[in-house]
Every structure is written in C-alpha cells, then in structure tokens.
PDB file of C-alpha atoms and ligand atoms in Angstrom:
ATOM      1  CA  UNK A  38    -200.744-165.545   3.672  1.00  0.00           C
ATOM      2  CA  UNK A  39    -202.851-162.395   3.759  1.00  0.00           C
ATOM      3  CA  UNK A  40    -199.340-160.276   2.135  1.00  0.00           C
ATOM      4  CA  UNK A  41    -199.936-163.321  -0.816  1.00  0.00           C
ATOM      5  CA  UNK A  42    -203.255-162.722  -1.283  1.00  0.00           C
ATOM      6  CA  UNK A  43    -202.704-158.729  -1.176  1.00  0.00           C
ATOM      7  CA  UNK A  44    -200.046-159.382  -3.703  1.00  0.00           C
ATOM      8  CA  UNK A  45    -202.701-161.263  -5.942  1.00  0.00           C
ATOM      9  CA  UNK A  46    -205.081-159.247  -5.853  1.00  0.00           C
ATOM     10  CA  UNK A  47    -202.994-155.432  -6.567  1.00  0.00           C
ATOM     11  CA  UNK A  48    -201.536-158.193  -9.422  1.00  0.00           C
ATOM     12  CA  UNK A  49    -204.722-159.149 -10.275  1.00  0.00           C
ATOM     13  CA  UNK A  50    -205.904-155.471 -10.713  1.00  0.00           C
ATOM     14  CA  UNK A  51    -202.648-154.065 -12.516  1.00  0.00           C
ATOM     15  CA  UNK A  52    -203.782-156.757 -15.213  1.00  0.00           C
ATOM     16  CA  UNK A  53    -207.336-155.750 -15.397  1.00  0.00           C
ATOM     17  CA  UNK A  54    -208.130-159.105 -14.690  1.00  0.00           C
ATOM     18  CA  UNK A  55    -210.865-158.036 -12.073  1.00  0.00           C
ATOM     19  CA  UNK A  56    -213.905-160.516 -11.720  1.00  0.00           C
ATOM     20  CA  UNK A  57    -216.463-157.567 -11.482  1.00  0.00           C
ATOM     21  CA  UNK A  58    -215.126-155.454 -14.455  1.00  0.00           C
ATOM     22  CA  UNK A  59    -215.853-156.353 -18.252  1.00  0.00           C
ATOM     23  CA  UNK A  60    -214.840-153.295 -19.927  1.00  0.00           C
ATOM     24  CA  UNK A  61    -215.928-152.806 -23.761  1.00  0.00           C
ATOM     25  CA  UNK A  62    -212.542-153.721 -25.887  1.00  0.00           C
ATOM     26  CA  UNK A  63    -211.137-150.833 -27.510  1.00  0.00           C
ATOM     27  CA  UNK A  64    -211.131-151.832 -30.288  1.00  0.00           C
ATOM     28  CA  UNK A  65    -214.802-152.748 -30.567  1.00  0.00           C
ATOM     29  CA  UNK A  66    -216.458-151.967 -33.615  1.00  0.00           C
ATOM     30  CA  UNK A  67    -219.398-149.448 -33.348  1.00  0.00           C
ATOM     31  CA  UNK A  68    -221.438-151.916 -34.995  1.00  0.00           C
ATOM     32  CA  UNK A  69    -221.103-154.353 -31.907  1.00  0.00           C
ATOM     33  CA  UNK A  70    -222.808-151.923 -29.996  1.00  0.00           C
ATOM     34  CA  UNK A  71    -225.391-150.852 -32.475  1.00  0.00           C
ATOM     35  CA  UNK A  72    -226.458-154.542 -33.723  1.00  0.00           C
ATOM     36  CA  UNK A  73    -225.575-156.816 -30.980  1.00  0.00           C
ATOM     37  CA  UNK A  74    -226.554-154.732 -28.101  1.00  0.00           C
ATOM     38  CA  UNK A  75    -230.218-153.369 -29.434  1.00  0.00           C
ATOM     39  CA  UNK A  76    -232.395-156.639 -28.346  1.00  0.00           C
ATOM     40  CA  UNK A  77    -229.898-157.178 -24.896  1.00  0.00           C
ATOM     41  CA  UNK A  78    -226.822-155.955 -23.255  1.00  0.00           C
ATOM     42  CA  UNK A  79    -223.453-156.201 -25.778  1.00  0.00           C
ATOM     43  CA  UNK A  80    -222.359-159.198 -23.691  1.00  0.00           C
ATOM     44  CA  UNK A  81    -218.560-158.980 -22.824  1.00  0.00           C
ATOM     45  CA  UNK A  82    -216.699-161.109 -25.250  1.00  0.00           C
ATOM     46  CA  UNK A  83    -214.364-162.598 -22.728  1.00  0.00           C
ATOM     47  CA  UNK A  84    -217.039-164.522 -21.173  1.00  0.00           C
ATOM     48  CA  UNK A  85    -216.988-167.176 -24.077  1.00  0.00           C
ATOM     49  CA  UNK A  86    -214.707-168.985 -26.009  1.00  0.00           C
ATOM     50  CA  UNK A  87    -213.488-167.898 -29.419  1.00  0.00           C
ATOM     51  CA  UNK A  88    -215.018-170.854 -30.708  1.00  0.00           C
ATOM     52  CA  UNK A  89    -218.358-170.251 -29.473  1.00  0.00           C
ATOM     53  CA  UNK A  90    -218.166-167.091 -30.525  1.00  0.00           C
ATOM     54  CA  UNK A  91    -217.887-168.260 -33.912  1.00  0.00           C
ATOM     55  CA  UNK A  92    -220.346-170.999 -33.742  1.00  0.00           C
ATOM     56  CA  UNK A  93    -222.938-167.914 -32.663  1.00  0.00           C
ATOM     57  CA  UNK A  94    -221.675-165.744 -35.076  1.00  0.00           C
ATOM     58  CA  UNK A  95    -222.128-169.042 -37.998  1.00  0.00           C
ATOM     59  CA  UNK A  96    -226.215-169.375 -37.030  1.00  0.00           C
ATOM     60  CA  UNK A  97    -227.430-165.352 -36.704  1.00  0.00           C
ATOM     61  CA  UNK A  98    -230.511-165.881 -38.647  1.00  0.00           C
ATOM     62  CA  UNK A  99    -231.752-168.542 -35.982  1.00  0.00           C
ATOM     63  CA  UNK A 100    -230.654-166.912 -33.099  1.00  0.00           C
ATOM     64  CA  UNK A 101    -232.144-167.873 -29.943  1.00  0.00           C
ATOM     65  CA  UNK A 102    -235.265-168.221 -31.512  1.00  0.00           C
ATOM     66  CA  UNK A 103    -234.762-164.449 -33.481  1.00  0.00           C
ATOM     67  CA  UNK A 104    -233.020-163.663 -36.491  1.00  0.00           C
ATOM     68  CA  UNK A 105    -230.360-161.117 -35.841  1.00  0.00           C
ATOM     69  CA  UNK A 106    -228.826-161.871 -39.183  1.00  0.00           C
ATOM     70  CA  UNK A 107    -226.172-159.336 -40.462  1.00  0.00           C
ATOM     71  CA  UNK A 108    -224.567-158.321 -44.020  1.00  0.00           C
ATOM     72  CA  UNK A 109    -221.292-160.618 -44.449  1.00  0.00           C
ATOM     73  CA  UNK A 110    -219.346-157.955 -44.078  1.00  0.00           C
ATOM     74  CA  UNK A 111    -220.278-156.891 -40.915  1.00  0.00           C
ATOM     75  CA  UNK A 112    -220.754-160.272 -39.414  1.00  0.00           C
ATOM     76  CA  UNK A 113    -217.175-161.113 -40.278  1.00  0.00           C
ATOM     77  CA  UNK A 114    -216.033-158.184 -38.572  1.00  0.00           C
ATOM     78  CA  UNK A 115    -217.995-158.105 -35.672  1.00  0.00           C
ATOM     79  CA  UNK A 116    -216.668-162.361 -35.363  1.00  0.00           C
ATOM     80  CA  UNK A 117    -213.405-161.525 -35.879  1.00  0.00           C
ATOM     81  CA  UNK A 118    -213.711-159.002 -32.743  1.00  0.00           C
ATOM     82  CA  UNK A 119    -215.700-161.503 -30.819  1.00  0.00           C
ATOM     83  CA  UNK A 120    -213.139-164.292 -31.329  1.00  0.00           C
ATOM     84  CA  UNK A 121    -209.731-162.060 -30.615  1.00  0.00           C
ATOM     85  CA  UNK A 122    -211.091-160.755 -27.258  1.00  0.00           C
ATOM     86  CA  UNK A 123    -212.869-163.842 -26.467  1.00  0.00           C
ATOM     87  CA  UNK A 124    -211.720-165.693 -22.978  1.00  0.00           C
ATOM     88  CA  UNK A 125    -210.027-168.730 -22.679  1.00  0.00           C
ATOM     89  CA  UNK A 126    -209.363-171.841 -20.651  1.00  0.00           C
ATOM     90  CA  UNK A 127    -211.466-172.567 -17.669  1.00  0.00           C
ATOM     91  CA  UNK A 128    -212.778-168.969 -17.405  1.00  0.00           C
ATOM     92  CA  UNK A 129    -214.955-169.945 -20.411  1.00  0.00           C
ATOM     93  CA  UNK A 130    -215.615-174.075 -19.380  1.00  0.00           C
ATOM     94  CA  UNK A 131    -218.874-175.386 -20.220  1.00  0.00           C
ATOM     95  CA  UNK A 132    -221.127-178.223 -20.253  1.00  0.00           C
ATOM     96  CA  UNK A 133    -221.558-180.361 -23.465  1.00  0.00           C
ATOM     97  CA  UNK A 134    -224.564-178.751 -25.517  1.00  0.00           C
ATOM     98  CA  UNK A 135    -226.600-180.623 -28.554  1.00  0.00           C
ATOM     99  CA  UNK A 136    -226.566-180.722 -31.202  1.00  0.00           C
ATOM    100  CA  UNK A 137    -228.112-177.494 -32.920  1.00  0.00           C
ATOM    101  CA  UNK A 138    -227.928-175.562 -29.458  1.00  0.00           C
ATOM    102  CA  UNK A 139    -225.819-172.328 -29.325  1.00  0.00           C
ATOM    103  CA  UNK A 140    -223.837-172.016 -26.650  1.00  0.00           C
ATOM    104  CA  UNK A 141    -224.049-169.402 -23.643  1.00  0.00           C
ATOM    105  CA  UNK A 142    -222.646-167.408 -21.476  1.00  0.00           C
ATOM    106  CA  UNK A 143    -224.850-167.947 -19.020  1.00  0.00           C
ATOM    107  CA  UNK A 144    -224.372-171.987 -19.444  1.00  0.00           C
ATOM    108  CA  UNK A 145    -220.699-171.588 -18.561  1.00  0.00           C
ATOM    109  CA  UNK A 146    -219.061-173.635 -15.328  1.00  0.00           C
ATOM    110  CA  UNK A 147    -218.136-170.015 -14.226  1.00  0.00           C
ATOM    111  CA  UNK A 148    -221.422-168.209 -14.588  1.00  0.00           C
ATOM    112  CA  UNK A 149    -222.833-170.771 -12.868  1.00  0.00           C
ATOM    113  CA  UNK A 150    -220.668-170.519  -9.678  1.00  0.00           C
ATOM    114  CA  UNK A 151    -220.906-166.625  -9.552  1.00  0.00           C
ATOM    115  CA  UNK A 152    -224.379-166.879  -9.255  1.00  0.00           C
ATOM    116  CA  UNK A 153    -224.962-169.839  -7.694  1.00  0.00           C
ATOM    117  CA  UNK A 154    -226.798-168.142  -4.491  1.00  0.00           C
ATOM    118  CA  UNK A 155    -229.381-166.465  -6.868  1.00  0.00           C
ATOM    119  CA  UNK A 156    -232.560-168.796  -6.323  1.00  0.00           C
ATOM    120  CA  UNK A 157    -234.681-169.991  -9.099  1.00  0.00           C
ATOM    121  CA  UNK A 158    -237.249-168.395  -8.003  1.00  0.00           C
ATOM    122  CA  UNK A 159    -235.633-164.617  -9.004  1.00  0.00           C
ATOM    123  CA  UNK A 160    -234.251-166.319 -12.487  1.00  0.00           C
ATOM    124  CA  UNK A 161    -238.167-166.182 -12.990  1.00  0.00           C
ATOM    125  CA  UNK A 162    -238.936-163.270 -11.154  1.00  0.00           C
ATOM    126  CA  UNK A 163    -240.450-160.933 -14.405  1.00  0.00           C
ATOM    127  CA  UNK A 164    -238.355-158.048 -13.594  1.00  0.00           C
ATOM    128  CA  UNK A 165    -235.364-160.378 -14.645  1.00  0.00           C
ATOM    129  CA  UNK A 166    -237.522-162.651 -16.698  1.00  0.00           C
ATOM    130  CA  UNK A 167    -233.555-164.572 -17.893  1.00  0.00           C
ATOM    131  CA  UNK A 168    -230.133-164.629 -16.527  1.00  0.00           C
ATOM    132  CA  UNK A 169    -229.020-163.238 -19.763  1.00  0.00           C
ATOM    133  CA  UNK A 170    -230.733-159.411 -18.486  1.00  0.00           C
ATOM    134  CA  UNK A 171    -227.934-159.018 -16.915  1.00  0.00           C
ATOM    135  CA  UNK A 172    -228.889-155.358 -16.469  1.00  0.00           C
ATOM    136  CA  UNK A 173    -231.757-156.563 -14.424  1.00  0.00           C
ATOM    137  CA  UNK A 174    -229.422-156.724 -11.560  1.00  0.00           C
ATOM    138  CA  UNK A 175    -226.289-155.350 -12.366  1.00  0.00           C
ATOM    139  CA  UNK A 176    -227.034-151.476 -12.544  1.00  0.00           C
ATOM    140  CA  UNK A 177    -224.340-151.063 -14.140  1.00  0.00           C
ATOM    141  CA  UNK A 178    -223.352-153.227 -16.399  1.00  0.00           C
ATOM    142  CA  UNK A 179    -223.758-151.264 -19.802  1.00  0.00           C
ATOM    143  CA  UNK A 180    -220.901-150.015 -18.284  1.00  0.00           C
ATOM    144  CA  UNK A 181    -218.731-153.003 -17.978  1.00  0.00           C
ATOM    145  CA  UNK A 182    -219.200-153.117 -13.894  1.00  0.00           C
ATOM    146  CA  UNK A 183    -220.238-155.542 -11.975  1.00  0.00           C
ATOM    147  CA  UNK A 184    -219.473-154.565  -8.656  1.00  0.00           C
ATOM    148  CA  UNK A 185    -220.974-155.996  -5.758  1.00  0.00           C
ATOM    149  CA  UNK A 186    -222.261-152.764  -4.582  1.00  0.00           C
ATOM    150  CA  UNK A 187    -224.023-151.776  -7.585  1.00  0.00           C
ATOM    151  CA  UNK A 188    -226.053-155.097  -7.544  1.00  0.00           C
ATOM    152  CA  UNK A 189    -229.735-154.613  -7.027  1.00  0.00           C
ATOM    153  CA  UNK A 190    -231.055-158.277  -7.029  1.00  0.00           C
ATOM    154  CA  UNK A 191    -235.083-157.890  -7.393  1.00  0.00           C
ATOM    155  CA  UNK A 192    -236.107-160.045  -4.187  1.00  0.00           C
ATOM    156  CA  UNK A 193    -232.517-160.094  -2.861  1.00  0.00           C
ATOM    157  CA  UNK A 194    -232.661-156.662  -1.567  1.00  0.00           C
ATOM    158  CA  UNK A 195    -229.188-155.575   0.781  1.00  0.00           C
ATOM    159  CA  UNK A 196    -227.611-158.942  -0.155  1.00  0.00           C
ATOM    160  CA  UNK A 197    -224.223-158.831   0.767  1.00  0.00           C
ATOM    161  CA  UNK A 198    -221.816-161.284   0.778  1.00  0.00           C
ATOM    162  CA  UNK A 199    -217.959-162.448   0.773  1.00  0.00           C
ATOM    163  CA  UNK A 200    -216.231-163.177  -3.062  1.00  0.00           C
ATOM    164  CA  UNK A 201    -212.883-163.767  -4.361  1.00  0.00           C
TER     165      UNK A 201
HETATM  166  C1  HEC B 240    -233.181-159.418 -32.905  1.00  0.00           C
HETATM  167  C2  HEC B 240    -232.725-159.417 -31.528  1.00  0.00           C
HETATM  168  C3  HEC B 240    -231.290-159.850 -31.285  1.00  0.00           C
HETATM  169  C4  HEC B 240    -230.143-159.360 -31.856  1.00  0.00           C
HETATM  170  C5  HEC B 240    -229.999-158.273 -32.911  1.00  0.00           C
HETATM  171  C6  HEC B 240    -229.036-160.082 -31.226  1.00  0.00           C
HETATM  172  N1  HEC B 240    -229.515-160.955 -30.295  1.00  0.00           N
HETATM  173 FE1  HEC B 240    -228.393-162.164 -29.128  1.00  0.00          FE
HETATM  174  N2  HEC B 240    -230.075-162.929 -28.290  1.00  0.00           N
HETATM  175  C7  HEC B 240    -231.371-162.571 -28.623  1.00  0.00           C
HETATM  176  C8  HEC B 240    -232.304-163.340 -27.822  1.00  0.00           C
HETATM  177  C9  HEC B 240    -233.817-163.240 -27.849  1.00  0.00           C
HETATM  178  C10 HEC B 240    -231.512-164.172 -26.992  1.00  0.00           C
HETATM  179  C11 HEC B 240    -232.013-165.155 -25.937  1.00  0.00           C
HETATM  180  C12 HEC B 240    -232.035-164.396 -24.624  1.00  0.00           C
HETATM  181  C13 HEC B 240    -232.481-165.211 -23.457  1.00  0.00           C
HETATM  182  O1  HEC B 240    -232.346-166.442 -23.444  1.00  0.00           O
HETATM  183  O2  HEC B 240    -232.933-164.602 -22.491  1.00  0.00           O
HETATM  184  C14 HEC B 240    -230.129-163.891 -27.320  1.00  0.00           C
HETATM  185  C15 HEC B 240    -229.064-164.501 -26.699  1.00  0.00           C
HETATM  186  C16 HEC B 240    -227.733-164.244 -26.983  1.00  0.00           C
HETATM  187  C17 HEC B 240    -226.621-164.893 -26.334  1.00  0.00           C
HETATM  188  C18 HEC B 240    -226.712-165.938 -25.235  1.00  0.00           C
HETATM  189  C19 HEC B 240    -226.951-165.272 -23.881  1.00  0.00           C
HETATM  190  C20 HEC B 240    -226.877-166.285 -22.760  1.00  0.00           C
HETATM  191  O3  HEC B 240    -227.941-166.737 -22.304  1.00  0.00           O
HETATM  192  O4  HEC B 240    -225.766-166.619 -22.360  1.00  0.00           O
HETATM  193  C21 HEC B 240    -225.479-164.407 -26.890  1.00  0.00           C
HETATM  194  C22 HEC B 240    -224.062-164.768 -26.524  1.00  0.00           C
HETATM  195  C23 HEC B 240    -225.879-163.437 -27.887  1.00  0.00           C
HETATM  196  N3  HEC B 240    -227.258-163.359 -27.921  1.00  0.00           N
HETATM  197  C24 HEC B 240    -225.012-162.726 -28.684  1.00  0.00           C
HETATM  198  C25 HEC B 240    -225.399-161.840 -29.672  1.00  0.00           C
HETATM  199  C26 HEC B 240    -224.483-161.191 -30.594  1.00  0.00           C
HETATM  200  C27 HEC B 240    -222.985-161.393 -30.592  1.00  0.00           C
HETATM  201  C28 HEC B 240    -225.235-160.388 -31.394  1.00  0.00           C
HETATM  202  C29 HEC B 240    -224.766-159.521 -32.549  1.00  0.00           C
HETATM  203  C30 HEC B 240    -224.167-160.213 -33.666  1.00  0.00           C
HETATM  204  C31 HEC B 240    -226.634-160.540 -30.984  1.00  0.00           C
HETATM  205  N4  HEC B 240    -226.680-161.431 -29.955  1.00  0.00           N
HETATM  206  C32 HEC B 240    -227.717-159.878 -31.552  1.00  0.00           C
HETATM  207  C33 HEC B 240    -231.735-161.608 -29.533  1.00  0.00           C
HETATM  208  C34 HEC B 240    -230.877-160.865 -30.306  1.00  0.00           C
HETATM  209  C1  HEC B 241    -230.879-162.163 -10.915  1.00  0.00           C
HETATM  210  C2  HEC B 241    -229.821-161.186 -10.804  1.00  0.00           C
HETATM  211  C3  HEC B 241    -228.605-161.327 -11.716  1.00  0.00           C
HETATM  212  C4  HEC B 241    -228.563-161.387 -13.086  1.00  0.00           C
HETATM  213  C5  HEC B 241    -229.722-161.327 -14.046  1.00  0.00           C
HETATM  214  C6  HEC B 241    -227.162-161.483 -13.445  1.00  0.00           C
HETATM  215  N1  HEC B 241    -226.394-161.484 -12.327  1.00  0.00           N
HETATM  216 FE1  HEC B 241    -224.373-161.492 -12.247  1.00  0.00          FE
HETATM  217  N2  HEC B 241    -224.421-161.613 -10.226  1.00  0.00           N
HETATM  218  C7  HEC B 241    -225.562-161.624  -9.449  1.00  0.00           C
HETATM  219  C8  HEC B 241    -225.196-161.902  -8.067  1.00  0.00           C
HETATM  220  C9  HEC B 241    -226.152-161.992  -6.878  1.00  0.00           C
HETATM  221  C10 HEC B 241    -223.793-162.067  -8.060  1.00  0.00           C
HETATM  222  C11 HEC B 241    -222.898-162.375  -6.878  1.00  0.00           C
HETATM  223  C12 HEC B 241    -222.465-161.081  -6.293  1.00  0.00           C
HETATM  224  C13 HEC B 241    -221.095-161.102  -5.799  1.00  0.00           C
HETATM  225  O1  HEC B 241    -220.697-162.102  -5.209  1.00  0.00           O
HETATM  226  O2  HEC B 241    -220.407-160.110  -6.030  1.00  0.00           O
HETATM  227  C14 HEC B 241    -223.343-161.875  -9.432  1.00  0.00           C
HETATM  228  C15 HEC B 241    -222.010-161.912  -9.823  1.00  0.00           C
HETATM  229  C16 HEC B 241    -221.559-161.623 -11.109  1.00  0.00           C
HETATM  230  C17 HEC B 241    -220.164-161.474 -11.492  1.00  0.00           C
HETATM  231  C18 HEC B 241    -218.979-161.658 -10.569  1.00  0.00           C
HETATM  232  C19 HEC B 241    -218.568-160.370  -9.931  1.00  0.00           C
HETATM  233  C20 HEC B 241    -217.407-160.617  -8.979  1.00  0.00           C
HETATM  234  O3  HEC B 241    -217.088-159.700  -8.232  1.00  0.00           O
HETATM  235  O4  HEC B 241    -216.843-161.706  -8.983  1.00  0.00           O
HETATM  236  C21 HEC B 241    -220.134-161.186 -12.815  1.00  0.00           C
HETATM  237  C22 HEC B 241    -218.917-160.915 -13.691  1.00  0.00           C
HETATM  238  C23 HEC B 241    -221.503-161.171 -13.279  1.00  0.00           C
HETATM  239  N3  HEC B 241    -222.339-161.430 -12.211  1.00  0.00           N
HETATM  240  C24 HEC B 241    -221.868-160.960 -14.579  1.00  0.00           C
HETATM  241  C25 HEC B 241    -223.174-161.111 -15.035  1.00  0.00           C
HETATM  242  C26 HEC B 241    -223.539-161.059 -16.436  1.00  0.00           C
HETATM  243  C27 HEC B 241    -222.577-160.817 -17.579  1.00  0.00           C
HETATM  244  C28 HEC B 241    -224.894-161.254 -16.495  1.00  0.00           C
HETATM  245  C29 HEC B 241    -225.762-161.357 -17.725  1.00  0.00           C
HETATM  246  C30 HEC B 241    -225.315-162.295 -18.763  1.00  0.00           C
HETATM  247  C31 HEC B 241    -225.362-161.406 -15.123  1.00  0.00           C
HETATM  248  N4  HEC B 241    -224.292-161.328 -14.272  1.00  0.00           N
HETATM  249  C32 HEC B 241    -226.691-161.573 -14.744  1.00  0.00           C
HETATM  250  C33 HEC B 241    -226.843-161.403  -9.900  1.00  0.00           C
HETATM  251  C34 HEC B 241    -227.232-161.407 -11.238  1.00  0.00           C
END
C-alpha cells in the first residue's frame, strides 16, 4: 500500500500533475499577464473548464461587476490560450450557475474541498477581503506555488495539516 501510493505520487510528480503547483503555460501570451493579471492574480487556466473559459472570455465588458473589455484581437488570443490549457473532467466540476452568472474558480466542487477548513469568518477577514486573492494567503502564488508551507492564512497562523 504505502510502495502504491509512493508510486503515485513520484507518477504524479513526473507528470506535473502536483495539487500545489500551477505553473504559468509556456506558451502564455504576455498579454495574459499584462491584462488579466493587473486587477488580480493571472488565475491558472487549468482550474476551469475550456468552456467557462470561453463563456468569461464572451462577457469582458461586464466582468464581475468591471469592464475588463479587450480589442478582438487580443481577446481571441488570450481565449484561445485560456481554453487549450484549461482543465478538464472533475478537476474543474461545478455547481449549476444562473443564468447571466460567470462562472468561477473559486465556485468549483474542487476549490471548495481544498479549502474547506478555511472558516467564513477569514473569507471576510479584510486582509483577504475574497477567496479569489488568492495571494492573500498563498505567498507565493504569482509564482504558480501553492505549497503548504508557503501558506500564511491571516487568522490561521502555523496551520498545518495532512493533504493528498
Ligand atoms: C478591470 C479589472 C479586471 C480585469 C482587467 C480582469 N478582471 Fe477578472 N475579475 C475582476 C474582478 C473585480 C473580479 C471579481 C473578484 C472577486 O469576486 O473577488 C474578477 C474575477 C475573475 C474571475 C473569477 C474569480 C473567482 O472568484 O473564481 C476570473 C476567472 C477572472 N476574473 C478572469 C479574468 C481574465 C481571464 C481576465 C483577462 C481577460 C481578467 N479577469 C481581467 C476584475 C478584473
Ligand atoms: C483565506 C486563505 C486562502 C485563500 C484566499 C486561497 N487559499 Fe488556497 N488554500 C488555503 C488553505 C488553508 C489550503 C489548504 C492547505 C493545504 O491543505 O495544503 C489551500 C489549498 C489550496 C490548494 C491545494 C494545494 C494542495 O497541496 O493540494 C490550491 C491549488 C489552492 N489552495 C489554490 C488557491 C487559489 C488558486 C486561490 C485563489 C483563487 C486560493 N487558493 C485562495 C488558503 C487559501
């Protein structure tokens, strides 16, 4: 059992499949930096669906409540990126939205369960203010790393816990 799970996990790493790293694509555009990451963090694409991505991408001049709308040109590139390193299957599963509603990352069965030990009491703390700052906690995730040990969770200080 524990020379399977070994196995899984060296497999699991070979593939750079690691839950905790989100590495920037290669072949990301500099414009997904420079337009999608100036009012947040340039979310990793694999953590939604290609056709999310597109549905986001379709509605960028009511955005969340902003308008982050882009020249055609760009937009189609920076969607076509989006949707070829999106994720897929359940890594990406999410509830049902309305009508009208964008989809998030942060709405997704799997976001959910990572963080399901974060109260809602720190979702609101202001020095997170939404779980989309994922920077807020994650030190380094303008890096792509989301390592346990670089977590500092305001109010959750020296949390340490067990994770696949
Ligand atoms: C003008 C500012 C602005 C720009 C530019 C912008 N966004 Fe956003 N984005 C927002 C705001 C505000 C939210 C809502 C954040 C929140 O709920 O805390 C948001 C939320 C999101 C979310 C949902 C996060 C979640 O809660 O899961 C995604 C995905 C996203 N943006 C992608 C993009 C992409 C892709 C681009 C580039 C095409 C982009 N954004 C550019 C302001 C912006
Ligand atoms: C309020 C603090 C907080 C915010 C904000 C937050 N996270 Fe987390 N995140 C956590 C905690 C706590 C865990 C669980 C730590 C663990 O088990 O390794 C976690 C786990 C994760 C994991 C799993 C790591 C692993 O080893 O399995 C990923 C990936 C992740 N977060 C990505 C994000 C992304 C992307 C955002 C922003 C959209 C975000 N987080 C926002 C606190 C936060």
């Amino acid at each position: 059992m524990k020379r399977a799970m070994l196995f899984f996990a060296l497999a699991a790493l070979s593939a750079g499949t690691r839950a905790d790293r989100l590495p920037m694509p290669a072949d990301a555009p500099p414009a997904f930096k420079a337009e999608c990451g100036s009012c947040h963090l340039a979310f990793p694409p694999a953590l939604l669906a290609a056709d999310d991505w597109r549905q986001i991408m379709g509605r960028l001049d009511k955005h969340y409540g902003d308008n982050a709308a882009l020249d055609e040109a760009t937009r189609r590139q920076l969607e076509d990126f989006l949707a070829k390193n999106a994720g897929t299957g359940r890594r990406v599963a999410r509830p049902a939205i309305l009508a009208g509603e964008l989809p998030r990352l942060t709405f997704t069965d799997r976001f959910r369960k990572k963080h399901d030990e974060v109260p809602a009491s720190t979702w609101q703390d202001q020095r997170v203010g939404s779980p989309a700052h994922c920077a807020a906690c994650h030190t380094q995730a303008e890096q792509g790393s989301y390592r346990e040990r670089e977590l500092r969770v305001p109010g959750m200080a020296g949390k340490r816990h067990d994770h696949d």
